[in-house]
PDB file of C-alpha atoms in Angstrom:
ATOM      1  CA  ILE A  15      -5.641 -32.079  11.653  1.00  0.00           C
ATOM      2  CA  LYS A  16      -8.614 -32.939   9.473  1.00  0.00           C
ATOM      3  CA  ALA A  17      -9.965 -29.396   9.920  1.00  0.00           C
ATOM      4  CA  VAL A  18      -6.646 -27.926   8.745  1.00  0.00           C
ATOM      5  CA  GLU A  19      -6.633 -30.229   5.703  1.00  0.00           C
ATOM      6  CA  ARG A  20     -10.183 -29.192   4.805  1.00  0.00           C
ATOM      7  CA  ILE A  21      -9.240 -25.518   4.960  1.00  0.00           C
ATOM      8  CA  ALA A  22      -6.096 -26.239   2.900  1.00  0.00           C
ATOM      9  CA  GLN A  23      -8.243 -27.976   0.263  1.00  0.00           C
ATOM     10  CA  GLN A  24     -10.504 -24.911   0.121  1.00  0.00           C
ATOM     11  CA  LEU A  25      -7.418 -22.726  -0.369  1.00  0.00           C
ATOM     12  CA  GLN A  26      -6.335 -24.977  -3.247  1.00  0.00           C
ATOM     13  CA  LYS A  27      -9.733 -24.459  -4.888  1.00  0.00           C
ATOM     14  CA  ARG A  28      -8.941 -20.721  -4.802  1.00  0.00           C
ATOM     15  CA  GLY A  29      -5.632 -21.249  -6.572  1.00  0.00           C
ATOM     16  CA  LEU A  30      -3.346 -21.187  -3.525  1.00  0.00           C
ATOM     17  CA  TYR A  31      -0.847 -23.904  -2.690  1.00  0.00           C
ATOM     18  CA  PRO A  32      -0.580 -24.389   1.068  1.00  0.00           C
ATOM     19  CA  TRP A  33       2.310 -26.364   2.492  1.00  0.00           C
ATOM     20  CA  LEU A  34       1.202 -28.924   5.080  1.00  0.00           C
ATOM     21  CA  ASP A  35       3.681 -31.182   6.827  1.00  0.00           C
ATOM     22  CA  LYS A  36       1.349 -34.164   6.343  1.00  0.00           C
ATOM     23  CA  TRP A  37       1.276 -33.530   2.586  1.00  0.00           C
ATOM     24  CA  HIS A  38       4.949 -32.741   2.055  1.00  0.00           C
ATOM     25  CA  ILE A  39       7.105 -34.664   4.533  1.00  0.00           C
ATOM     26  CA  PRO A  40       7.590 -38.300   3.560  1.00  0.00           C
ATOM     27  CA  PRO A  41       7.588 -40.977   6.279  1.00  0.00           C
ATOM     28  CA  GLY A  42      10.991 -41.436   7.876  1.00  0.00           C
ATOM     29  CA  HIS A  43      12.232 -37.901   7.156  1.00  0.00           C
ATOM     30  CA  ASP A  44      13.372 -35.474   9.843  1.00  0.00           C
ATOM     31  CA  PHE A  45      10.287 -33.407  10.641  1.00  0.00           C
ATOM     32  CA  GLN A  46      12.108 -30.466  12.232  1.00  0.00           C
ATOM     33  CA  GLU A  47      14.704 -30.325   9.466  1.00  0.00           C
ATOM     34  CA  GLU A  48      11.968 -30.125   6.825  1.00  0.00           C
ATOM     35  CA  ILE A  49      10.143 -27.389   8.761  1.00  0.00           C
ATOM     36  CA  GLU A  50      13.385 -25.395   9.077  1.00  0.00           C
ATOM     37  CA  ARG A  51      13.967 -25.809   5.328  1.00  0.00           C
ATOM     38  CA  VAL A  52      10.521 -24.602   4.255  1.00  0.00           C
ATOM     39  CA  LEU A  53       9.790 -21.754   6.699  1.00  0.00           C
ATOM     40  CA  PRO A  54      12.277 -19.310   5.127  1.00  0.00           C
ATOM     41  CA  VAL A  55      10.718 -19.682   1.666  1.00  0.00           C
ATOM     42  CA  VAL A  56       6.964 -19.577   2.337  1.00  0.00           C
ATOM     43  CA  GLN A  57       5.268 -16.213   1.790  1.00  0.00           C
ATOM     44  CA  CYS A  58       3.258 -16.336   5.023  1.00  0.00           C
ATOM     45  CA  ILE A  59       2.686 -18.574   7.988  1.00  0.00           C
ATOM     46  CA  ALA A  60      -0.721 -19.626   9.306  1.00  0.00           C
ATOM     47  CA  VAL A  61      -0.785 -20.921  12.878  1.00  0.00           C
ATOM     48  CA  PHE A  62      -3.860 -23.115  13.407  1.00  0.00           C
ATOM     49  CA  VAL A  63      -5.204 -23.333  16.957  1.00  0.00           C
ATOM     50  CA  GLY A  64      -7.831 -25.891  17.953  1.00  0.00           C
ATOM     51  CA  SER A  65      -9.400 -27.095  21.174  1.00  0.00           C
ATOM     52  CA  HIS A  66      -6.076 -28.223  22.673  1.00  0.00           C
ATOM     53  CA  GLY A  67      -4.217 -25.004  21.944  1.00  0.00           C
ATOM     54  CA  ILE A  68      -0.642 -25.269  20.728  1.00  0.00           C
ATOM     55  CA  GLY A  69       1.600 -28.122  21.857  1.00  0.00           C
ATOM     56  CA  PRO A  70       5.319 -27.876  22.719  1.00  0.00           C
ATOM     57  CA  TRP A  71       6.563 -28.617  19.165  1.00  0.00           C
ATOM     58  CA  LYS A  72       4.111 -26.174  17.644  1.00  0.00           C
ATOM     59  CA  LYS A  73       5.228 -23.493  20.117  1.00  0.00           C
ATOM     60  CA  MET A  74       8.751 -23.839  18.751  1.00  0.00           C
ATOM     61  CA  GLU A  75       7.431 -23.522  15.193  1.00  0.00           C
ATOM     62  CA  VAL A  76       5.454 -20.417  16.196  1.00  0.00           C
ATOM     63  CA  ARG A  77       8.614 -18.843  17.610  1.00  0.00           C
ATOM     64  CA  VAL A  78      10.414 -19.468  14.311  1.00  0.00           C
ATOM     65  CA  ALA A  79       7.409 -18.030  12.448  1.00  0.00           C
ATOM     66  CA  ILE A  80       7.501 -14.890  14.599  1.00  0.00           C
ATOM     67  CA  SER A  81      11.217 -14.435  13.910  1.00  0.00           C
ATOM     68  CA  GLN A  82      10.523 -14.854  10.164  1.00  0.00           C
ATOM     69  CA  PHE A  83       7.859 -12.159  10.440  1.00  0.00           C
ATOM     70  CA  VAL A  84      10.305  -9.786  12.090  1.00  0.00           C
ATOM     71  CA  GLU A  85      13.225 -10.557   9.760  1.00  0.00           C
ATOM     72  CA  ARG A  86      11.426 -10.502   6.418  1.00  0.00           C
ATOM     73  CA  ARG A  87       8.011  -9.078   7.259  1.00  0.00           C
ATOM     74  CA  ALA A  88       6.212 -12.328   6.395  1.00  0.00           C
ATOM     75  CA  PRO A  89       2.633 -12.337   7.713  1.00  0.00           C
ATOM     76  CA  VAL A  90       1.869 -14.645  10.629  1.00  0.00           C
ATOM     77  CA  ILE A  91      -1.851 -15.443  10.642  1.00  0.00           C
ATOM     78  CA  PRO A  92      -3.374 -17.048  13.739  1.00  0.00           C
ATOM     79  CA  VAL A  93      -6.264 -19.221  12.500  1.00  0.00           C
ATOM     80  CA  LEU A  94      -8.715 -20.151  15.231  1.00  0.00           C
ATOM     81  CA  LEU A  95     -10.601 -23.337  14.439  1.00  0.00           C
ATOM     82  CA  PRO A  96     -14.286 -23.695  15.394  1.00  0.00           C
ATOM     83  CA  ASN A  97     -13.521 -25.493  18.658  1.00  0.00           C
ATOM     84  CA  CYS A  98     -10.768 -23.110  19.803  1.00  0.00           C
ATOM     85  CA  LYS A  99     -11.223 -21.434  23.152  1.00  0.00           C
ATOM     86  CA  ARG A 100      -9.736 -17.968  23.545  1.00  0.00           C
ATOM     87  CA  ALA A 101      -7.672 -19.210  26.496  1.00  0.00           C
ATOM     88  CA  ASN A 102      -5.880 -21.692  24.182  1.00  0.00           C
ATOM     89  CA  LEU A 103      -4.289 -18.933  22.130  1.00  0.00           C
ATOM     90  CA  PRO A 104      -0.678 -18.238  23.130  1.00  0.00           C
ATOM     91  CA  LEU A 105       0.099 -14.654  24.049  1.00  0.00           C
ATOM     92  CA  ILE A 106       2.518 -13.804  21.217  1.00  0.00           C
ATOM     93  CA  PRO A 107       0.323 -14.763  18.219  1.00  0.00           C
ATOM     94  CA  SER A 108      -2.590 -12.913  19.786  1.00  0.00           C
ATOM     95  CA  VAL A 109      -0.940  -9.609  18.793  1.00  0.00           C
ATOM     96  CA  PHE A 110      -1.593 -10.425  15.137  1.00  0.00           C
ATOM     97  CA  SER A 111      -4.980  -9.996  13.452  1.00  0.00           C
ATOM     98  CA  GLN A 112      -6.733 -13.343  13.597  1.00  0.00           C
ATOM     99  CA  VAL A 113      -9.018 -15.385  11.406  1.00  0.00           C
ATOM    100  CA  ARG A 114     -11.730 -17.231  13.323  1.00  0.00           C
ATOM    101  CA  PHE A 115     -13.678 -20.040  11.671  1.00  0.00           C
ATOM    102  CA  LYS A 116     -17.191 -20.442  13.110  1.00  0.00           C
ATOM    103  CA  ASN A 117     -17.415 -23.709  11.154  1.00  0.00           C
ATOM    104  CA  LEU A 118     -15.416 -25.313   8.362  1.00  0.00           C
ATOM    105  CA  GLN A 119     -17.722 -23.872   5.700  1.00  0.00           C
ATOM    106  CA  ASP A 120     -17.261 -20.294   6.969  1.00  0.00           C
ATOM    107  CA  ALA A 121     -16.847 -18.398   3.664  1.00  0.00           C
ATOM    108  CA  GLU A 122     -16.121 -15.068   5.389  1.00  0.00           C
ATOM    109  CA  ALA A 123     -13.282 -16.611   7.419  1.00  0.00           C
ATOM    110  CA  LEU A 124     -11.868 -18.244   4.286  1.00  0.00           C
ATOM    111  CA  ASP A 125     -12.068 -14.898   2.447  1.00  0.00           C
ATOM    112  CA  ASN A 126     -10.168 -13.271   5.316  1.00  0.00           C
ATOM    113  CA  LEU A 127      -7.529 -16.017   5.301  1.00  0.00           C
ATOM    114  CA  VAL A 128      -7.034 -15.599   1.541  1.00  0.00           C
ATOM    115  CA  TRP A 129      -6.780 -11.823   2.089  1.00  0.00           C
ATOM    116  CA  GLY A 130      -4.103 -12.356   4.752  1.00  0.00           C
ATOM    117  CA  ILE A 131      -2.141 -14.679   2.477  1.00  0.00           C
ATOM    118  CA  THR A 132      -2.381 -12.742  -0.784  1.00  0.00           C
ATOM    119  CA  GLY A 133      -2.969  -9.180   0.369  1.00  0.00           C
ATOM    120  CA  VAL A 134      -5.973  -9.059  -1.986  1.00  0.00           C
ATOM    121  CA  ARG A 135      -9.382  -8.583  -0.436  1.00  0.00           C
ATOM    122  CA  ASN A 136     -12.127 -10.607  -2.116  1.00  0.00           C
ATOM    123  CA  ARG A 137     -15.049  -8.815  -0.496  1.00  0.00           C
ATOM    124  CA  PRO A 138     -16.017  -5.169  -0.653  1.00  0.00           C
ATOM    125  CA  TYR A 139     -15.100  -3.251   2.443  1.00  0.00           C
ATOM    126  CA  VAL A 140     -16.826  -0.451   4.281  1.00  0.00           C
ATOM    127  CA  ARG A 141     -15.217   2.928   3.784  1.00  0.00           C
ATOM    128  CA  ILE A 142     -14.612   4.885   6.946  1.00  0.00           C
ATOM    129  CA  PRO A 143     -15.470   8.535   6.336  1.00  0.00           C
ATOM    130  CA  SER A 144     -12.670  10.992   6.799  1.00  0.00           C
ATOM    131  CA  THR A 145     -13.001  13.301   9.785  1.00  0.00           C
ATOM    132  CA  TYR A 146     -11.049  16.108   8.088  1.00  0.00           C
TER     133      TYR A 146
END
């Protein structure tokens, strides 16, 4: 969780406002109810995967995220943390383009995550020459 919070703080420094359950759900409130309330209104969903993969509750959240993607074309971004093993990534999110953090200061990965969230690329890209 600390890795996710650090990435969220870096996103805040770039002017984005990530929603984290730890930051937004007060103690004693229904966790699942709050998740169900917020998922339909966020502009994209980032699924963070660490060394332990995705647990049973997170799998349910991922399924809801996938259905949101299909229904309203909201991006679902798998974010692989530095200690994530490829085998820990569930099959369904692996169809989406991923962001892989080599470490928590990985500026290129953060740029790519911001690009996935906003649709605006921060770095210059390489043009592929036309074959026509």
